[in-house]
């Protein structure tokens, strides 16, 4: 059973995406810069939508655009994340399962990550995530012992610093990009800000 490592950048952007649209369901794609085979290191994510999540044409457009960008930047799509609108619901929706299946067809190590809204707080002692893997044609809960988020305290602190400074408003998801194509859904500026805070915190995360 492969281990999955979630980077600071990937987690912080997911957290900020859910925080930016607290009354909406949000979703996105999980990316890796590592080659196929072995353990999965999720190094980044692309926030996709905060409305009309089940709408297939928009999701297909986003997947195509991200896939092209990944080929240009030596990344690959290795999973899907979603935070549901209801604070008490962190179960995968039918549309989440459908997108995750699509990704799994191209990457058999793909994971499905759900944000646990009830545990998303500044005082959260463990990552508020629930991760699934595909086994025997079904998405089942992944063993927590195979999920790593190194230096969690520093990562949590960076997420909260950005939230306190209202820098979560810097985040651009694909939905926002479709409304204004001048906005950058790759979030290069936000990535740089997270990397800077991580470097200040402990040299490297």
PDB file of C-alpha atoms in Angstrom:
ATOM      1  CA  UNK A   1       0.000   0.000   0.000  1.00  0.00           C
ATOM      2  CA  UNK A   2       1.676   3.219  -1.190  1.00  0.00           C
ATOM      3  CA  UNK A   3       2.155   6.073   1.218  1.00  0.00           C
ATOM      4  CA  UNK A   4       0.837   9.526   0.382  1.00  0.00           C
ATOM      5  CA  UNK A   5       2.651  12.682   1.416  1.00  0.00           C
ATOM      6  CA  UNK A   6       0.789  15.987   1.331  1.00  0.00           C
ATOM      7  CA  UNK A   7       2.955  19.096   0.963  1.00  0.00           C
ATOM      8  CA  UNK A   8       2.552  22.379   2.791  1.00  0.00           C
ATOM      9  CA  UNK A   9       1.652  24.215  -0.432  1.00  0.00           C
ATOM     10  CA  UNK A  10      -1.053  21.712  -1.386  1.00  0.00           C
ATOM     11  CA  UNK A  11      -2.689  21.648   2.054  1.00  0.00           C
ATOM     12  CA  UNK A  12      -2.597  25.424   2.571  1.00  0.00           C
ATOM     13  CA  UNK A  13      -4.236  26.114  -0.796  1.00  0.00           C
ATOM     14  CA  UNK A  14      -7.005  23.581  -0.140  1.00  0.00           C
ATOM     15  CA  UNK A  15      -7.589  25.134   3.282  1.00  0.00           C
ATOM     16  CA  UNK A  16      -7.705  28.662   1.853  1.00  0.00           C
ATOM     17  CA  UNK A  17     -10.029  27.575  -0.961  1.00  0.00           C
ATOM     18  CA  UNK A  18     -12.543  26.185   1.525  1.00  0.00           C
ATOM     19  CA  UNK A  19     -12.131  29.279   3.736  1.00  0.00           C
ATOM     20  CA  UNK A  20     -12.660  31.691   0.838  1.00  0.00           C
ATOM     21  CA  UNK A  21     -16.044  30.133   0.031  1.00  0.00           C
ATOM     22  CA  UNK A  22     -17.258  28.884   3.441  1.00  0.00           C
ATOM     23  CA  UNK A  23     -20.887  28.419   2.397  1.00  0.00           C
ATOM     24  CA  UNK A  24     -20.115  26.614  -0.856  1.00  0.00           C
ATOM     25  CA  UNK A  25     -18.823  23.246  -1.885  1.00  0.00           C
ATOM     26  CA  UNK A  26     -15.361  23.605  -3.425  1.00  0.00           C
ATOM     27  CA  UNK A  27     -13.165  21.193  -5.335  1.00  0.00           C
ATOM     28  CA  UNK A  28      -9.820  20.899  -7.035  1.00  0.00           C
ATOM     29  CA  UNK A  29      -7.113  18.677  -8.441  1.00  0.00           C
ATOM     30  CA  UNK A  30      -4.109  17.259  -6.592  1.00  0.00           C
ATOM     31  CA  UNK A  31      -0.779  17.374  -8.430  1.00  0.00           C
ATOM     32  CA  UNK A  32       2.570  15.669  -8.109  1.00  0.00           C
ATOM     33  CA  UNK A  33       5.993  16.526  -9.496  1.00  0.00           C
ATOM     34  CA  UNK A  34       7.325  13.022  -8.847  1.00  0.00           C
ATOM     35  CA  UNK A  35       7.368  10.263 -11.503  1.00  0.00           C
ATOM     36  CA  UNK A  36       4.820   7.418 -11.443  1.00  0.00           C
ATOM     37  CA  UNK A  37       5.523   4.431  -9.209  1.00  0.00           C
ATOM     38  CA  UNK A  38       6.406   4.269  -5.546  1.00  0.00           C
ATOM     39  CA  UNK A  39       4.864   6.565  -2.958  1.00  0.00           C
ATOM     40  CA  UNK A  40       2.746   9.554  -3.972  1.00  0.00           C
ATOM     41  CA  UNK A  41       3.927  13.033  -3.045  1.00  0.00           C
ATOM     42  CA  UNK A  42       1.205  15.649  -3.560  1.00  0.00           C
ATOM     43  CA  UNK A  43       3.249  18.780  -4.184  1.00  0.00           C
ATOM     44  CA  UNK A  44       0.540  21.213  -5.308  1.00  0.00           C
ATOM     45  CA  UNK A  45      -3.143  21.560  -6.071  1.00  0.00           C
ATOM     46  CA  UNK A  46      -5.301  23.485  -8.518  1.00  0.00           C
ATOM     47  CA  UNK A  47      -8.500  24.906  -6.995  1.00  0.00           C
ATOM     48  CA  UNK A  48     -11.289  24.384  -9.522  1.00  0.00           C
ATOM     49  CA  UNK A  49     -14.846  25.311  -8.658  1.00  0.00           C
ATOM     50  CA  UNK A  50     -16.973  26.881  -5.933  1.00  0.00           C
ATOM     51  CA  UNK A  51     -20.282  26.570  -7.759  1.00  0.00           C
ATOM     52  CA  UNK A  52     -21.994  24.056 -10.005  1.00  0.00           C
ATOM     53  CA  UNK A  53     -19.641  21.237  -8.967  1.00  0.00           C
ATOM     54  CA  UNK A  54     -21.683  18.509 -10.689  1.00  0.00           C
ATOM     55  CA  UNK A  55     -21.729  20.421 -13.979  1.00  0.00           C
ATOM     56  CA  UNK A  56     -19.824  18.120 -16.346  1.00  0.00           C
ATOM     57  CA  UNK A  57     -18.847  20.563 -19.149  1.00  0.00           C
ATOM     58  CA  UNK A  58     -17.057  22.986 -16.790  1.00  0.00           C
ATOM     59  CA  UNK A  59     -15.279  20.134 -15.025  1.00  0.00           C
ATOM     60  CA  UNK A  60     -14.191  18.671 -18.364  1.00  0.00           C
ATOM     61  CA  UNK A  61     -12.892  22.054 -19.530  1.00  0.00           C
ATOM     62  CA  UNK A  62     -10.930  22.475 -16.299  1.00  0.00           C
ATOM     63  CA  UNK A  63      -9.466  18.962 -16.469  1.00  0.00           C
ATOM     64  CA  UNK A  64      -8.322  19.526 -20.049  1.00  0.00           C
ATOM     65  CA  UNK A  65      -6.705  22.880 -19.269  1.00  0.00           C
ATOM     66  CA  UNK A  66      -4.944  21.578 -16.165  1.00  0.00           C
ATOM     67  CA  UNK A  67      -3.755  18.468 -17.990  1.00  0.00           C
ATOM     68  CA  UNK A  68      -2.165  20.592 -20.729  1.00  0.00           C
ATOM     69  CA  UNK A  69      -0.501  22.829 -18.132  1.00  0.00           C
ATOM     70  CA  UNK A  70       0.799  19.780 -16.256  1.00  0.00           C
ATOM     71  CA  UNK A  71       2.438  18.437 -19.407  1.00  0.00           C
ATOM     72  CA  UNK A  72       4.157  21.787 -19.881  1.00  0.00           C
ATOM     73  CA  UNK A  73       5.407  21.952 -16.281  1.00  0.00           C
ATOM     74  CA  UNK A  74       6.369  18.300 -15.620  1.00  0.00           C
ATOM     75  CA  UNK A  75       3.494  17.694 -13.225  1.00  0.00           C
ATOM     76  CA  UNK A  76       0.763  15.089 -13.238  1.00  0.00           C
ATOM     77  CA  UNK A  77      -2.736  14.871 -11.784  1.00  0.00           C
ATOM     78  CA  UNK A  78      -2.771  12.335  -8.935  1.00  0.00           C
ATOM     79  CA  UNK A  79      -6.024  13.046  -7.165  1.00  0.00           C
ATOM     80  CA  UNK A  80      -9.074  15.130  -6.426  1.00  0.00           C
ATOM     81  CA  UNK A  81     -10.161  17.100  -3.382  1.00  0.00           C
ATOM     82  CA  UNK A  82     -13.514  18.436  -2.267  1.00  0.00           C
ATOM     83  CA  UNK A  83     -15.040  20.261   0.690  1.00  0.00           C
ATOM     84  CA  UNK A  84     -18.810  19.973   0.944  1.00  0.00           C
ATOM     85  CA  UNK A  85     -21.029  22.943   1.799  1.00  0.00           C
ATOM     86  CA  UNK A  86     -22.436  21.230   4.888  1.00  0.00           C
ATOM     87  CA  UNK A  87     -20.149  21.459   7.905  1.00  0.00           C
ATOM     88  CA  UNK A  88     -21.225  17.996   9.069  1.00  0.00           C
ATOM     89  CA  UNK A  89     -20.769  16.208   5.749  1.00  0.00           C
ATOM     90  CA  UNK A  90     -17.388  15.004   4.506  1.00  0.00           C
ATOM     91  CA  UNK A  91     -18.645  12.107   2.421  1.00  0.00           C
ATOM     92  CA  UNK A  92     -17.753  11.920  -1.282  1.00  0.00           C
ATOM     93  CA  UNK A  93     -20.624  13.011  -3.517  1.00  0.00           C
ATOM     94  CA  UNK A  94     -21.530  11.172  -6.738  1.00  0.00           C
ATOM     95  CA  UNK A  95     -19.817  13.908  -8.774  1.00  0.00           C
ATOM     96  CA  UNK A  96     -16.672  13.615  -6.625  1.00  0.00           C
ATOM     97  CA  UNK A  97     -16.555   9.868  -7.212  1.00  0.00           C
ATOM     98  CA  UNK A  98     -17.064  10.366 -10.944  1.00  0.00           C
ATOM     99  CA  UNK A  99     -14.154  12.812 -11.263  1.00  0.00           C
ATOM    100  CA  UNK A 100     -11.954  10.638  -9.033  1.00  0.00           C
ATOM    101  CA  UNK A 101     -12.729   7.621 -11.245  1.00  0.00           C
ATOM    102  CA  UNK A 102     -11.738   9.633 -14.295  1.00  0.00           C
ATOM    103  CA  UNK A 103      -8.396  10.533 -12.699  1.00  0.00           C
ATOM    104  CA  UNK A 104      -7.812   6.949 -11.546  1.00  0.00           C
ATOM    105  CA  UNK A 105      -8.147   5.758 -15.148  1.00  0.00           C
ATOM    106  CA  UNK A 106      -4.983   7.755 -15.925  1.00  0.00           C
ATOM    107  CA  UNK A 107      -3.227   7.250 -12.578  1.00  0.00           C
ATOM    108  CA  UNK A 108      -3.856   4.043 -10.639  1.00  0.00           C
ATOM    109  CA  UNK A 109      -2.365   5.584  -7.485  1.00  0.00           C
ATOM    110  CA  UNK A 110      -4.918   8.397  -7.478  1.00  0.00           C
ATOM    111  CA  UNK A 111      -6.456   9.468  -4.191  1.00  0.00           C
ATOM    112  CA  UNK A 112      -9.706  11.169  -3.274  1.00  0.00           C
ATOM    113  CA  UNK A 113      -9.382  13.686  -0.445  1.00  0.00           C
ATOM    114  CA  UNK A 114     -12.334  15.157   1.431  1.00  0.00           C
ATOM    115  CA  UNK A 115     -11.957  18.140   3.758  1.00  0.00           C
ATOM    116  CA  UNK A 116     -13.502  17.582   7.186  1.00  0.00           C
ATOM    117  CA  UNK A 117     -15.233  20.931   7.705  1.00  0.00           C
ATOM    118  CA  UNK A 118     -16.159  20.173  11.301  1.00  0.00           C
ATOM    119  CA  UNK A 119     -12.465  19.999  12.211  1.00  0.00           C
ATOM    120  CA  UNK A 120     -11.302  23.028  10.217  1.00  0.00           C
ATOM    121  CA  UNK A 121     -10.244  25.518  12.865  1.00  0.00           C
ATOM    122  CA  UNK A 122      -7.141  27.436  13.952  1.00  0.00           C
ATOM    123  CA  UNK A 123      -6.735  25.014  16.843  1.00  0.00           C
ATOM    124  CA  UNK A 124      -6.976  21.817  14.810  1.00  0.00           C
ATOM    125  CA  UNK A 125      -4.330  19.388  16.087  1.00  0.00           C
ATOM    126  CA  UNK A 126      -4.506  16.987  13.164  1.00  0.00           C
ATOM    127  CA  UNK A 127      -5.037  17.668   9.440  1.00  0.00           C
ATOM    128  CA  UNK A 128      -8.802  17.966   8.818  1.00  0.00           C
ATOM    129  CA  UNK A 129      -8.795  15.586   5.892  1.00  0.00           C
ATOM    130  CA  UNK A 130     -10.292  12.218   5.042  1.00  0.00           C
ATOM    131  CA  UNK A 131      -8.517  10.311   2.276  1.00  0.00           C
ATOM    132  CA  UNK A 132      -9.804   7.509   0.075  1.00  0.00           C
ATOM    133  CA  UNK A 133      -8.077   5.119  -2.297  1.00  0.00           C
ATOM    134  CA  UNK A 134      -9.583   2.896  -4.983  1.00  0.00           C
ATOM    135  CA  UNK A 135      -9.539  -0.796  -4.190  1.00  0.00           C
ATOM    136  CA  UNK A 136     -11.621  -3.568  -5.734  1.00  0.00           C
ATOM    137  CA  UNK A 137     -13.493  -1.057  -7.922  1.00  0.00           C
ATOM    138  CA  UNK A 138     -14.557   1.008  -4.895  1.00  0.00           C
ATOM    139  CA  UNK A 139     -13.275   4.097  -3.099  1.00  0.00           C
ATOM    140  CA  UNK A 140     -12.445   3.082   0.459  1.00  0.00           C
ATOM    141  CA  UNK A 141     -10.911   4.912   3.412  1.00  0.00           C
ATOM    142  CA  UNK A 142      -7.131   4.939   3.290  1.00  0.00           C
ATOM    143  CA  UNK A 143      -5.159   3.781   6.313  1.00  0.00           C
ATOM    144  CA  UNK A 144      -4.195   6.931   8.252  1.00  0.00           C
ATOM    145  CA  UNK A 145      -0.757   5.430   8.918  1.00  0.00           C
ATOM    146  CA  UNK A 146       0.024   5.755   5.195  1.00  0.00           C
ATOM    147  CA  UNK A 147      -0.821   9.494   5.041  1.00  0.00           C
ATOM    148  CA  UNK A 148       1.909  11.995   5.890  1.00  0.00           C
ATOM    149  CA  UNK A 149       1.843  15.751   6.293  1.00  0.00           C
ATOM    150  CA  UNK A 150       5.305  16.648   7.538  1.00  0.00           C
ATOM    151  CA  UNK A 151       5.738  19.502  10.015  1.00  0.00           C
ATOM    152  CA  UNK A 152       2.009  19.880  10.560  1.00  0.00           C
ATOM    153  CA  UNK A 153       2.314  22.603  13.200  1.00  0.00           C
ATOM    154  CA  UNK A 154       4.276  24.846  10.832  1.00  0.00           C
ATOM    155  CA  UNK A 155       1.878  24.131   7.973  1.00  0.00           C
ATOM    156  CA  UNK A 156      -1.137  24.935  10.148  1.00  0.00           C
ATOM    157  CA  UNK A 157       0.537  28.151  11.315  1.00  0.00           C
ATOM    158  CA  UNK A 158       1.186  29.270   7.719  1.00  0.00           C
ATOM    159  CA  UNK A 159      -2.456  28.631   6.766  1.00  0.00           C
ATOM    160  CA  UNK A 160      -3.641  30.675   9.732  1.00  0.00           C
ATOM    161  CA  UNK A 161      -1.181  33.513   9.057  1.00  0.00           C
ATOM    162  CA  UNK A 162      -2.486  33.832   5.510  1.00  0.00           C
ATOM    163  CA  UNK A 163      -6.079  33.688   6.705  1.00  0.00           C
ATOM    164  CA  UNK A 164      -5.487  36.353   9.381  1.00  0.00           C
ATOM    165  CA  UNK A 165      -3.856  38.618   6.791  1.00  0.00           C
ATOM    166  CA  UNK A 166      -6.818  37.991   4.452  1.00  0.00           C
ATOM    167  CA  UNK A 167      -4.380  36.627   1.906  1.00  0.00           C
ATOM    168  CA  UNK A 168      -6.831  33.832   1.161  1.00  0.00           C
ATOM    169  CA  UNK A 169      -8.417  36.415  -1.156  1.00  0.00           C
ATOM    170  CA  UNK A 170      -5.329  36.051  -3.367  1.00  0.00           C
ATOM    171  CA  UNK A 171      -6.421  32.534  -4.265  1.00  0.00           C
ATOM    172  CA  UNK A 172      -7.906  32.141  -7.740  1.00  0.00           C
ATOM    173  CA  UNK A 173      -9.889  29.052  -8.624  1.00  0.00           C
ATOM    174  CA  UNK A 174     -10.892  28.027 -12.134  1.00  0.00           C
ATOM    175  CA  UNK A 175     -14.412  29.372 -11.562  1.00  0.00           C
ATOM    176  CA  UNK A 176     -13.014  32.836 -10.839  1.00  0.00           C
ATOM    177  CA  UNK A 177     -10.712  32.597 -13.861  1.00  0.00           C
ATOM    178  CA  UNK A 178     -13.688  31.887 -16.125  1.00  0.00           C
ATOM    179  CA  UNK A 179     -15.320  35.088 -14.848  1.00  0.00           C
ATOM    180  CA  UNK A 180     -12.127  37.080 -15.438  1.00  0.00           C
ATOM    181  CA  UNK A 181      -9.507  35.388 -17.616  1.00  0.00           C
ATOM    182  CA  UNK A 182      -6.811  37.834 -16.484  1.00  0.00           C
ATOM    183  CA  UNK A 183      -6.771  36.064 -13.111  1.00  0.00           C
ATOM    184  CA  UNK A 184      -4.186  33.292 -12.748  1.00  0.00           C
ATOM    185  CA  UNK A 185      -5.623  29.906 -11.750  1.00  0.00           C
ATOM    186  CA  UNK A 186      -2.086  28.504 -11.339  1.00  0.00           C
ATOM    187  CA  UNK A 187      -1.721  30.842  -8.324  1.00  0.00           C
ATOM    188  CA  UNK A 188       1.976  31.541  -8.811  1.00  0.00           C
ATOM    189  CA  UNK A 189       1.923  34.565  -6.479  1.00  0.00           C
ATOM    190  CA  UNK A 190       0.202  32.655  -3.697  1.00  0.00           C
ATOM    191  CA  UNK A 191       2.574  29.700  -4.143  1.00  0.00           C
ATOM    192  CA  UNK A 192       5.526  32.062  -3.760  1.00  0.00           C
ATOM    193  CA  UNK A 193       4.027  33.597  -0.615  1.00  0.00           C
ATOM    194  CA  UNK A 194       3.484  30.160   0.945  1.00  0.00           C
ATOM    195  CA  UNK A 195       7.021  29.100   0.031  1.00  0.00           C
ATOM    196  CA  UNK A 196       8.406  32.285   1.589  1.00  0.00           C
ATOM    197  CA  UNK A 197       6.543  31.682   4.855  1.00  0.00           C
ATOM    198  CA  UNK A 198       7.643  28.044   4.866  1.00  0.00           C
ATOM    199  CA  UNK A 199      11.254  29.051   4.342  1.00  0.00           C
ATOM    200  CA  UNK A 200      11.048  31.532   7.196  1.00  0.00           C
ATOM    201  CA  UNK A 201       9.456  28.948   9.477  1.00  0.00           C
ATOM    202  CA  UNK A 202      12.064  26.197   9.231  1.00  0.00           C
ATOM    203  CA  UNK A 203      14.168  26.375   6.106  1.00  0.00           C
ATOM    204  CA  UNK A 204      12.125  23.960   4.046  1.00  0.00           C
ATOM    205  CA  UNK A 205       8.819  22.093   4.231  1.00  0.00           C
TER     206      UNK A 205
END
